[in-house]
Amino acid sequence: MKKNQIIKKSILFAVCILLAFVFVFPIIILLLNSFKSLKEIYMSVLSLPDALNFDNYKQAFSELDYFRSIRNSLTVTITVTAANVLCCSMAAWVLVRYKTRTSTIIFTAFSVAILVPFQCVMLPLLSLMGKLHLISMPGLMLVNLGFGSSMSIILFHGFIKNVPAELEEAAAIDGAGQIRVFFTIVMPLIRGISATVAILCVMSLWNDYLLPSLTINKKGLQTLPLKTFLFFGAYTKKWNLGSAALVMAIVPVVIFYVCCQKYIVKGVTEGAVKG
Amino acid sequence: MRKSKGVFWLFLAPCLLTFLLAVVIPMLTGIYYSFTDWDGVHSNCDFVGLRNYIKVFQDSYFRNSFVFTILFVIVSVCTVNILAFGLALLVTQKIAGSNLFRSIYFMPNLVGGVLVGFAWQFIVRDVFDSIGQMLHMDFLRGWLSTQMTGFWAMVIVVTWQMSGYMMLVYIAQIQNIPDNLLEAAAIDGASGFQQFLKVKLPLMMPAFTIGLFLTMTNCFKLYDQNLTLTNGGPSKSTEMLTMNIYNTAFVTNQYGQAQAKGIIFLIVVALITVSQLLTTKKREVEM
């Protein structure tokens, strides 16, 4: 019995290792090729690079305008995430605490909207943004707040529903106004779900491509995903630079993952299960 | 607590206004535009009735991409969820380093669709090709040059990217199953396989509801990976609906028709996902 257990565990462990290899294989291939010259890549994509040659990284770094692209990505991601967490928690709180027909209708509208694919509203949205002179970074942020609010409000709503209102009422009796009640009593209670919402926002905003490509695809404003297109023309693909650029674009994500892995895993699971 | 209407609207305002701007107004005007000859350039457009919708159904590229999308969604939903469920069972077996494996399997999900598509374009086209050459496996050669290989490349990519995510959903559910239920089944003489089939699987239904729903909507809405992996090629044969709508608008400037396609797309996605939610919800059992 014991021996069987050990054999079973080792087989499972081997399967895990094998699968892990399959999952990181593309990253390894990119890393390998990012140190090769284009000629070396043509010779073989599987061989080890002749030397640790950082030329590709240097060139990709300047062509990506790496720091500026990262700054643009960060600007959008951080601003919208902060706004989303603040505004959606406020909105969800009043939607839960005011039990009126209006609040039910508004909440239903937010919930139903998660089914709407972007392509369905893309064209009228662009034309509307154009009319309002919102084809810009701030415009993109406003629209992203609107798109993100559906999911976030659902998550906050689900959580706040189960927070008893007594504490808030007690504070109100002591003379605190509603706004103060929210910021001093409610905000600390919903820290956990706020982290979940923030993580989900960061992930979708950092990787967003289509809407930014339609609104801020101008020199100096481009985010990291927009910039990577530079290396992959329709006819010429500079895979030596391209793989270096892809590695550089993936690095911030990996750093983020390693730093807040616990929160990410918790956030994603909660986001999926409760949403 | 004294509840003022002012605070209600004040707290709701930022979300509600941006939501109106991003979703509600475009949705409503979009329905109107789908009945007009809008070209995106001129602001005045005439009402043309159902002409756009009729044209859409006559458009063979649209029909092809419709079929392609549906097939892609069906196959990917199966591969993603089967692999994800397998992974979840595997890493909950109390083996050494299971937390590390979990992290590794989930990692692709964090990488953006654009990057994933480009990276895999290199893998399936060049790396597969040289592996095929080395091992004399012809089926690995010339990927992305036919519709078939483009299709399977997309399925592989999506499976690679999404299964880690769904794995987390399934893990959460597996950990929710109380041990005493499995023990009770074991005492009653159920074999390991019977325990799995009769106890674990039915109790997993809520997670399947979520897993299927999420993969389905994500696969329908997929655009970035499609763009950077195959760009619809060869000759539009791997164009998903999202890309078909985009190209109808921005390549051929038929905004009205593109909008009609958008509306049809919404109806299809909503019908399929909602009916999926309802059917699997019915099979959930009380714990």
Coordinates of C-alpha atoms in Angstrom, one line a residue:
Chain A
M1 CA 0.0 0.0 0.0
K2 CA 2.7 2.4 1.1
K3 CA 4.9 1.6 -1.9
N4 CA 2.0 2.0 -4.3
Q5 CA 1.3 5.5 -2.8
I6 CA 4.9 6.5 -3.5
I7 CA 4.8 5.3 -7.0
K8 CA 1.5 7.1 -7.6
K9 CA 2.9 10.3 -6.2
S10 CA 6.0 10.2 -8.3
I11 CA 4.1 9.6 -11.5
L12 CA 1.8 12.5 -10.7
F13 CA 4.9 14.6 -9.9
A14 CA 6.4 13.7 -13.2
V15 CA 3.2 14.7 -15.0
C16 CA 3.3 18.0 -13.2
I17 CA 6.8 18.7 -14.3
L18 CA 6.1 17.8 -17.9
L19 CA 3.0 20.0 -18.0
A20 CA 5.0 22.8 -16.4
F21 CA 7.5 22.5 -19.2
V22 CA 4.8 22.7 -21.8
F23 CA 3.4 25.9 -20.1
V24 CA 6.8 27.7 -20.0
F25 CA 8.0 26.3 -23.3
P26 CA 7.0 29.4 -25.4
I27 CA 8.7 31.7 -22.9
I28 CA 11.9 29.7 -23.0
I29 CA 11.9 29.8 -26.8
L30 CA 11.4 33.5 -26.8
L31 CA 14.3 33.9 -24.3
L32 CA 16.6 31.7 -26.4
N33 CA 15.9 33.5 -29.6
S34 CA 16.1 37.0 -28.1
F35 CA 19.9 36.6 -27.8
K36 CA 20.4 35.4 -31.4
S37 CA 21.0 37.4 -34.5
L38 CA 18.4 37.2 -37.3
K39 CA 20.9 34.9 -39.2
E40 CA 21.2 32.5 -36.3
I41 CA 17.4 32.4 -36.0
Y42 CA 17.1 31.4 -39.7
M43 CA 19.7 28.7 -39.2
S44 CA 17.8 27.2 -36.2
V45 CA 15.2 28.3 -33.8
L46 CA 15.8 25.6 -31.3
S47 CA 19.6 25.9 -30.8
L48 CA 21.2 27.7 -28.0
P49 CA 22.4 31.2 -28.8
D50 CA 26.1 31.5 -29.7
A51 CA 26.7 34.0 -27.0
L52 CA 24.7 36.2 -24.6
N53 CA 24.3 39.0 -27.0
F54 CA 22.3 41.9 -25.6
D55 CA 22.2 43.9 -28.9
N56 CA 18.6 42.9 -29.6
Y57 CA 17.5 44.2 -26.2
K58 CA 19.3 47.5 -26.7
Q59 CA 17.7 48.1 -30.1
A60 CA 14.3 46.8 -29.0
F61 CA 14.5 49.0 -25.9
S62 CA 14.9 52.1 -27.9
E63 CA 12.5 51.2 -30.6
L64 CA 9.8 50.3 -28.1
D65 CA 10.5 53.6 -26.4
Y66 CA 10.3 51.3 -23.4
F67 CA 10.1 53.6 -20.4
R68 CA 7.7 55.9 -22.1
S69 CA 5.4 53.1 -23.2
I70 CA 5.5 51.6 -19.7
R71 CA 4.7 55.0 -18.3
N72 CA 1.8 55.4 -20.6
S73 CA 0.5 51.9 -19.7
L74 CA 1.0 52.6 -16.0
T75 CA -0.8 56.0 -16.3
V76 CA -3.9 54.4 -17.8
T77 CA -3.8 51.3 -15.6
I78 CA -3.3 53.1 -12.3
T79 CA -5.6 56.0 -12.8
V80 CA -8.5 53.9 -14.1
T81 CA -8.0 51.2 -11.4
A82 CA -8.0 53.8 -8.6
A83 CA -11.1 55.5 -10.0
N84 CA -12.8 52.2 -10.6
V85 CA -12.3 50.9 -7.1
L86 CA -13.4 54.2 -5.5
C87 CA -16.4 55.0 -7.8
C88 CA -17.7 51.5 -8.0
S89 CA -17.6 50.8 -4.3
M90 CA -19.5 54.1 -3.8
A91 CA -22.0 53.2 -6.4
A92 CA -22.5 49.6 -5.2
W93 CA -22.9 50.8 -1.6
V94 CA -25.8 53.1 -2.4
L95 CA -27.3 50.5 -4.8
V96 CA -27.4 48.1 -1.9
R97 CA -28.5 50.4 0.9
Y98 CA -31.2 52.3 -1.0
K99 CA -33.8 49.6 -1.7
T100 CA -35.8 51.5 -4.3
R101 CA -37.1 50.5 -7.8
T102 CA -34.6 52.9 -9.4
S103 CA -31.7 51.3 -7.7
T104 CA -32.8 47.8 -8.8
I105 CA -33.2 49.0 -12.4
I106 CA -29.8 50.6 -12.4
F107 CA -28.1 47.5 -10.9
T108 CA -29.8 45.3 -13.4
A109 CA -28.6 47.5 -16.2
F110 CA -25.0 47.2 -15.0
S111 CA -25.3 43.4 -14.6
V112 CA -26.7 42.8 -18.0
A113 CA -24.0 44.9 -19.7
I114 CA -21.3 42.3 -19.0
L115 CA -22.8 40.3 -21.9
V116 CA -22.3 43.1 -24.4
P117 CA -19.3 42.4 -26.6
F118 CA -17.1 45.5 -27.3
Q119 CA -17.6 45.1 -31.1
C120 CA -21.3 45.8 -30.6
V121 CA -20.8 49.3 -29.3
M122 CA -17.4 50.1 -30.8
L123 CA -18.5 52.2 -33.8
P124 CA -21.2 54.4 -32.2
L125 CA -18.8 54.8 -29.2
L126 CA -16.0 56.0 -31.4
S127 CA -18.3 58.4 -33.2
L128 CA -19.7 59.7 -29.9
M129 CA -16.2 60.1 -28.5
G130 CA -15.2 62.0 -31.6
K131 CA -18.1 64.4 -31.2
L132 CA -17.2 65.0 -27.6
H133 CA -13.5 65.5 -28.4
L134 CA -12.7 62.5 -26.3
I135 CA -10.3 60.7 -28.7
S136 CA -7.5 61.2 -26.2
M137 CA -5.9 59.7 -23.1
P138 CA -8.5 61.2 -20.7
G139 CA -11.3 60.1 -23.0
L140 CA -9.9 56.5 -23.0
M141 CA -9.8 56.6 -19.2
L142 CA -13.4 57.8 -18.9
V143 CA -14.6 55.1 -21.3
N144 CA -12.6 52.4 -19.5
L145 CA -14.1 53.4 -16.2
G146 CA -17.6 53.0 -17.8
F147 CA -16.7 49.6 -19.2
G148 CA -15.1 48.4 -16.1
S149 CA -17.9 49.5 -13.8
S150 CA -20.2 46.6 -14.7
M151 CA -18.0 43.8 -13.3
S152 CA -16.8 45.8 -10.4
I153 CA -20.2 46.9 -9.3
I154 CA -21.4 43.3 -9.4
L155 CA -18.5 42.2 -7.2
F156 CA -18.9 45.1 -4.7
H157 CA -22.7 44.6 -4.7
G158 CA -22.4 40.9 -3.9
F159 CA -20.0 41.6 -1.0
I160 CA -21.7 44.7 0.6
K161 CA -25.1 42.8 0.5
N162 CA -23.7 40.6 3.3
V163 CA -22.3 43.4 5.4
P164 CA -24.7 44.2 8.2
A165 CA -25.9 47.8 8.2
E166 CA -26.0 48.1 12.0
L167 CA -22.5 49.5 12.2
E168 CA -23.4 52.2 9.7
E169 CA -26.6 53.0 11.5
A170 CA -24.8 53.3 14.9
A171 CA -22.3 55.7 13.4
A172 CA -25.2 57.7 11.9
I173 CA -26.9 57.9 15.3
D174 CA -23.6 59.3 16.7
G175 CA -24.1 62.1 14.1
A176 CA -21.9 61.0 11.2
G177 CA -23.3 62.0 7.8
Q178 CA -23.6 59.4 5.0
I179 CA -20.5 60.5 3.2
R180 CA -18.4 60.2 6.4
V181 CA -20.0 56.8 7.2
F182 CA -18.9 55.5 3.8
F183 CA -15.4 56.7 4.1
T184 CA -14.8 55.8 7.7
I185 CA -16.9 52.7 8.3
V186 CA -17.6 51.1 5.0
M187 CA -14.3 51.5 3.2
P188 CA -12.3 49.6 5.8
L189 CA -14.8 46.8 5.8
I190 CA -14.5 46.2 2.0
R191 CA -10.7 46.2 1.8
G192 CA -10.6 42.6 0.7
I193 CA -13.0 42.8 -2.1
S194 CA -11.4 46.1 -3.2
A195 CA -8.1 44.3 -3.6
T196 CA -9.9 41.7 -5.8
V197 CA -11.5 44.4 -8.0
A198 CA -8.2 46.3 -8.3
I199 CA -6.3 43.1 -9.4
L200 CA -8.9 42.3 -12.0
C201 CA -8.9 45.9 -13.3
V202 CA -5.1 46.0 -13.5
M203 CA -5.0 42.8 -15.5
S204 CA -7.6 43.9 -18.1
L205 CA -6.3 47.4 -18.5
W206 CA -2.6 46.6 -18.7
N207 CA -3.3 44.2 -21.6
D208 CA -6.0 46.1 -23.3
Y209 CA -5.4 46.6 -27.0
L210 CA -8.4 47.4 -29.2
L211 CA -9.8 50.5 -27.6
P212 CA -6.4 52.1 -27.0
S213 CA -5.5 51.3 -30.7
L214 CA -8.5 53.3 -31.8
T215 CA -8.0 56.2 -29.5
I216 CA -4.4 56.8 -28.5
N217 CA -2.4 55.2 -31.3
K218 CA -0.2 58.2 -31.7
K219 CA 3.5 58.7 -31.2
G220 CA 4.2 59.4 -27.6
L221 CA 0.9 58.1 -26.2
Q222 CA 1.1 54.5 -27.2
T223 CA 0.9 51.8 -24.5
L224 CA 3.2 48.8 -24.4
P225 CA 0.8 46.4 -26.3
L226 CA 0.4 49.0 -29.1
K227 CA 4.2 49.4 -29.4
T228 CA 4.9 45.7 -29.9
F229 CA 3.2 45.8 -33.3
L230 CA 6.3 47.7 -34.6
F231 CA 8.3 44.5 -34.9
F232 CA 5.8 42.4 -36.7
G233 CA 5.0 43.9 -40.1
A234 CA 2.9 42.0 -42.6
Y235 CA 5.8 40.9 -44.7
T236 CA 9.0 41.4 -42.6
K237 CA 9.2 39.9 -39.2
K238 CA 12.3 40.8 -37.3
W239 CA 12.0 37.9 -34.9
N240 CA 15.4 38.6 -33.2
L241 CA 14.1 42.1 -32.1
G242 CA 10.6 40.8 -31.8
S243 CA 11.4 38.1 -29.3
A244 CA 13.5 40.6 -27.2
A245 CA 10.6 43.0 -27.3
L246 CA 8.1 40.4 -26.3
V247 CA 10.4 39.3 -23.4
M248 CA 10.6 42.9 -22.3
A249 CA 6.9 43.4 -22.5
I250 CA 6.3 40.3 -20.4
V251 CA 8.8 41.2 -17.7
P252 CA 6.6 43.8 -15.9
V253 CA 3.7 41.2 -15.8
V254 CA 6.0 38.6 -14.3
I255 CA 7.3 41.1 -11.7
F256 CA 3.7 42.0 -10.8
Y257 CA 2.8 38.3 -10.5
V258 CA 5.7 37.4 -8.3
C259 CA 5.1 40.4 -6.0
C260 CA 1.4 40.0 -5.5
Q261 CA 0.8 36.4 -6.4
K262 CA -1.2 35.7 -3.3
Y263 CA -3.6 38.5 -4.0
I264 CA -3.8 37.7 -7.7
V265 CA -4.8 34.1 -7.2
K266 CA -7.3 35.0 -4.6
G267 CA -8.6 37.9 -6.6
V268 CA -9.0 36.0 -9.8
T269 CA -10.8 33.1 -8.1
E270 CA -13.1 35.4 -6.2
G271 CA -13.8 37.5 -9.3
A272 CA -14.8 34.4 -11.2
V273 CA -16.8 32.7 -8.5
K274 CA -18.7 35.7 -7.3
G275 CA -19.1 37.3 -10.6
Chain B
M1 CA -30.1 56.4 8.9
R2 CA -31.3 59.5 7.1
K3 CA -31.0 58.7 3.4
S4 CA -30.9 61.6 1.1
K5 CA -31.5 61.3 -2.6
G6 CA -28.6 63.7 -3.2
V7 CA -26.1 61.3 -1.8
F8 CA -27.6 58.4 -3.8
W9 CA -27.1 60.3 -7.1
L10 CA -23.8 61.8 -6.0
F11 CA -22.2 58.4 -5.2
L12 CA -23.7 56.9 -8.4
A13 CA -22.8 59.7 -10.7
P14 CA -19.2 58.8 -11.8
C15 CA -20.0 55.2 -12.7
L16 CA -23.4 56.0 -14.2
L17 CA -22.2 58.8 -16.4
T18 CA -19.2 56.9 -17.8
F19 CA -21.4 53.8 -18.2
L20 CA -23.9 55.9 -20.2
L21 CA -21.1 57.2 -22.3
A22 CA -19.3 53.9 -22.9
V23 CA -22.2 51.4 -23.1
V24 CA -25.8 52.7 -22.9
I25 CA -25.7 55.5 -25.5
P26 CA -23.6 53.6 -28.0
M27 CA -25.8 50.6 -27.6
L28 CA -29.0 52.5 -28.3
T29 CA -27.6 54.7 -31.1
G30 CA -26.0 51.5 -32.4
I31 CA -29.3 49.8 -32.8
Y32 CA -30.5 52.8 -34.8
Y33 CA -27.3 53.0 -36.9
S34 CA -27.8 49.3 -37.9
F35 CA -30.9 50.4 -39.9
T36 CA -29.1 53.2 -41.8
D37 CA -26.6 53.5 -44.5
W38 CA -24.0 55.1 -42.1
D39 CA -20.5 55.2 -43.5
G40 CA -18.7 56.6 -40.5
V41 CA -17.5 59.7 -42.4
H42 CA -20.7 61.6 -43.0
S43 CA -22.9 62.4 -40.1
N44 CA -26.1 62.4 -42.0
C45 CA -27.3 58.9 -42.8
D46 CA -30.6 57.6 -44.2
F47 CA -32.9 55.0 -42.8
V48 CA -32.7 51.9 -45.0
G49 CA -34.8 49.4 -43.1
L50 CA -33.6 45.8 -42.9
R51 CA -31.2 46.2 -45.9
N52 CA -28.1 45.9 -43.7
Y53 CA -29.3 42.8 -42.1
I54 CA -30.2 41.2 -45.4
K55 CA -26.8 42.1 -46.8
V56 CA -25.1 40.6 -43.8
F57 CA -26.8 37.2 -44.3
Q58 CA -25.8 37.3 -48.0
D59 CA -22.2 38.0 -47.1
S60 CA -20.3 34.7 -47.5
Y61 CA -17.3 35.9 -45.5
F62 CA -19.6 36.7 -42.6
R63 CA -21.2 33.2 -42.8
N64 CA -17.8 31.6 -42.9
S65 CA -16.5 33.5 -39.9
F66 CA -19.8 32.8 -38.1
V67 CA -19.2 29.0 -38.6
F68 CA -15.5 29.4 -37.8
T69 CA -16.3 31.2 -34.6
I70 CA -18.9 28.7 -33.4
L71 CA -16.6 25.8 -34.1
F72 CA -13.7 27.5 -32.4
V73 CA -15.8 28.3 -29.3
I74 CA -17.1 24.7 -29.1
V75 CA -13.7 23.1 -29.4
S76 CA -11.9 25.6 -27.2
V77 CA -14.5 25.4 -24.5
C78 CA -14.0 21.6 -24.4
T79 CA -10.2 21.7 -24.5
V80 CA -9.9 24.5 -21.9
N81 CA -12.2 23.0 -19.4
I82 CA -11.1 19.4 -19.7
L83 CA -7.4 20.5 -19.3
A84 CA -8.3 22.9 -16.5
F85 CA -10.3 20.3 -14.6
G86 CA -7.4 17.8 -15.0
L87 CA -4.9 20.3 -13.8
A88 CA -7.1 21.1 -10.8
L89 CA -7.4 17.5 -9.8
L90 CA -3.7 17.1 -10.3
V91 CA -2.5 19.9 -8.1
T92 CA -4.9 19.1 -5.3
Q93 CA -3.3 15.7 -4.9
K94 CA -0.9 16.9 -2.1
I95 CA 2.2 16.4 -4.1
A96 CA 5.5 18.2 -3.6
G97 CA 5.6 21.7 -5.0
S98 CA 1.9 21.8 -6.0
N99 CA 1.7 25.5 -5.2
L100 CA 4.5 26.2 -7.6
F101 CA 2.9 24.2 -10.3
R102 CA -0.3 26.1 -9.8
S103 CA 1.5 29.4 -10.2
I104 CA 3.2 28.2 -13.4
Y105 CA 0.0 26.9 -15.0
F106 CA -1.8 30.2 -14.2
M107 CA 0.9 32.5 -15.5
P108 CA 0.0 32.6 -19.2
N109 CA -3.3 34.1 -18.2
L110 CA -1.6 37.3 -17.1
V111 CA 0.2 37.9 -20.4
G112 CA -1.8 40.0 -22.7
G113 CA -3.5 38.6 -25.8
V114 CA -1.4 40.7 -28.2
L115 CA 1.9 39.4 -26.8
V116 CA 0.6 35.8 -26.6
G117 CA -0.5 35.9 -30.2
F118 CA 2.8 37.2 -31.5
A119 CA 4.8 34.7 -29.4
W120 CA 2.8 31.8 -30.6
Q121 CA 2.9 32.9 -34.2
F122 CA 6.6 32.3 -33.9
I123 CA 6.2 29.0 -32.1
V124 CA 3.6 27.4 -34.4
R125 CA 5.1 28.7 -37.6
D126 CA 8.9 28.4 -37.1
V127 CA 9.4 26.2 -34.0
F128 CA 6.8 23.6 -35.0
D129 CA 8.3 23.6 -38.5
S130 CA 11.8 22.8 -37.3
I131 CA 10.6 20.2 -34.8
G132 CA 8.6 18.6 -37.6
Q133 CA 11.6 18.7 -39.9
M134 CA 13.8 17.2 -37.2
L135 CA 11.4 14.4 -36.3
H136 CA 10.0 13.9 -39.8
M137 CA 6.5 14.7 -38.6
D138 CA 4.9 16.4 -41.6
F139 CA 1.8 17.5 -39.7
L140 CA 3.9 20.0 -37.8
R141 CA 5.1 21.8 -40.9
G142 CA 3.6 24.8 -42.6
W143 CA 1.4 25.9 -39.8
L144 CA -0.8 29.0 -40.3
S145 CA -0.7 28.5 -44.0
T146 CA -4.0 26.6 -44.1
Q147 CA -7.4 27.2 -42.4
M148 CA -7.0 23.9 -40.5
T149 CA -3.7 24.7 -38.9
G150 CA -4.8 28.3 -38.2
F151 CA -7.8 26.9 -36.4
W152 CA -5.8 24.5 -34.3
A153 CA -3.2 27.1 -33.6
M154 CA -5.9 29.3 -32.1
V155 CA -7.3 26.5 -30.1
I156 CA -3.8 25.6 -28.7
V157 CA -3.1 29.2 -27.8
V158 CA -6.4 29.8 -26.1
T159 CA -6.1 26.5 -24.2
W160 CA -2.6 27.4 -23.1
Q161 CA -3.8 30.8 -21.9
M162 CA -7.1 30.2 -20.3
S163 CA -6.9 26.8 -18.7
G164 CA -4.8 28.1 -15.8
Y165 CA -7.6 30.5 -15.0
M166 CA -10.3 27.9 -15.1
M167 CA -8.1 25.6 -13.0
L168 CA -8.3 28.2 -10.2
V169 CA -12.0 28.1 -10.4
Y170 CA -12.1 24.3 -10.2
I171 CA -9.6 24.2 -7.4
A172 CA -11.7 26.6 -5.3
Q173 CA -14.7 24.2 -5.8
I174 CA -12.7 21.0 -5.1
Q175 CA -11.5 22.5 -1.8
N176 CA -15.1 23.3 -1.0
I177 CA -16.1 19.6 -1.0
P178 CA -16.2 18.4 2.6
D179 CA -13.9 15.5 3.3
N180 CA -16.5 13.7 5.3
L181 CA -18.7 13.2 2.2
L182 CA -15.9 11.3 0.4
E183 CA -15.1 9.4 3.6
A184 CA -18.7 8.4 3.9
A185 CA -18.7 7.2 0.4
A186 CA -15.5 5.2 1.0
I187 CA -17.0 3.6 4.1
D188 CA -20.0 2.6 2.0
G189 CA -17.5 0.8 -0.3
A190 CA -17.2 3.2 -3.2
S191 CA -14.0 2.8 -5.1
G192 CA -11.8 5.8 -5.9
F193 CA -13.3 6.1 -9.3
Q194 CA -16.9 5.8 -8.0
Q195 CA -16.2 8.5 -5.4
F196 CA -15.0 10.7 -8.2
L197 CA -18.0 10.0 -10.5
K198 CA -20.8 9.9 -8.0
V199 CA -19.7 12.4 -5.3
K200 CA -17.1 14.8 -6.6
L201 CA -18.4 15.4 -10.1
P202 CA -22.0 16.3 -9.1
L203 CA -20.7 18.6 -6.4
M204 CA -18.5 20.3 -9.1
M205 CA -21.4 21.5 -11.1
P206 CA -21.4 25.1 -9.8
A207 CA -17.8 25.4 -10.9
F208 CA -18.7 24.0 -14.3
T209 CA -21.4 26.6 -14.7
I210 CA -18.9 29.4 -14.1
G211 CA -16.1 27.7 -16.0
L212 CA -18.2 27.1 -19.1
F213 CA -19.7 30.6 -19.0
L214 CA -16.4 32.4 -18.7
T215 CA -14.6 30.4 -21.4
M216 CA -17.5 30.7 -23.7
T217 CA -17.8 34.5 -23.4
N218 CA -14.1 34.9 -23.6
C219 CA -13.8 32.8 -26.7
F220 CA -16.6 34.6 -28.4
K221 CA -15.1 38.0 -27.6
L222 CA -11.6 36.9 -28.6
Y223 CA -9.9 39.5 -30.8
D224 CA -6.3 40.3 -29.9
Q225 CA -5.0 36.7 -30.3
N226 CA -6.8 36.3 -33.6
L227 CA -5.3 39.5 -34.9
T228 CA -1.7 38.8 -33.8
L229 CA -1.6 35.1 -34.5
T230 CA -3.3 34.6 -37.8
N231 CA -4.7 38.0 -38.7
G232 CA -7.6 36.2 -40.2
G233 CA -5.4 34.6 -42.9
P234 CA -4.9 32.7 -45.1
S235 CA -7.4 34.7 -47.2
K236 CA -9.8 35.5 -44.4
S237 CA -10.4 31.9 -43.6
T238 CA -9.6 32.2 -39.9
E239 CA -11.4 35.4 -39.3
M240 CA -13.5 35.4 -36.2
L241 CA -16.7 37.4 -35.9
T242 CA -15.0 40.2 -33.9
M243 CA -12.4 40.7 -36.6
N244 CA -15.0 40.4 -39.4
I245 CA -17.0 43.3 -37.8
Y246 CA -13.8 45.4 -37.4
N247 CA -12.8 44.9 -41.0
T248 CA -16.3 45.5 -42.3
A249 CA -16.1 48.9 -40.6
F250 CA -12.6 50.0 -41.0
V251 CA -11.4 48.3 -44.2
T252 CA -14.5 48.5 -46.4
N253 CA -16.2 51.5 -44.5
Q254 CA -19.6 49.8 -44.3
Y255 CA -20.4 51.1 -40.9
G256 CA -24.1 50.3 -41.1
Q257 CA -23.5 46.7 -42.0
A258 CA -20.8 46.3 -39.4
Q259 CA -23.2 47.6 -36.8
A260 CA -25.8 45.2 -37.9
K261 CA -23.3 42.4 -37.5
G262 CA -22.5 43.7 -34.1
I263 CA -26.1 43.5 -33.1
I264 CA -26.5 40.0 -34.4
F265 CA -23.3 39.1 -32.6
L266 CA -24.7 40.4 -29.3
I267 CA -27.9 38.4 -29.8
V268 CA -26.1 35.2 -30.5
V269 CA -23.7 35.6 -27.6
A270 CA -26.5 36.5 -25.2
L271 CA -28.8 33.6 -26.3
I272 CA -26.1 31.0 -26.1
T273 CA -24.5 32.0 -22.8
V274 CA -27.8 32.6 -21.0
S275 CA -29.2 29.3 -22.1
Q276 CA -25.9 27.6 -21.0
L277 CA -26.2 29.3 -17.6
L278 CA -29.8 28.1 -17.3
T279 CA -29.1 24.5 -18.3
T280 CA -26.1 23.9 -16.1
K281 CA -27.7 25.8 -13.2
K282 CA -30.5 23.2 -13.2
R283 CA -28.0 20.4 -12.7
E284 CA -26.4 21.9 -9.6
V285 CA -27.0 19.9 -6.5
E286 CA -27.3 21.1 -2.9
M287 CA -24.3 20.4 -0.8

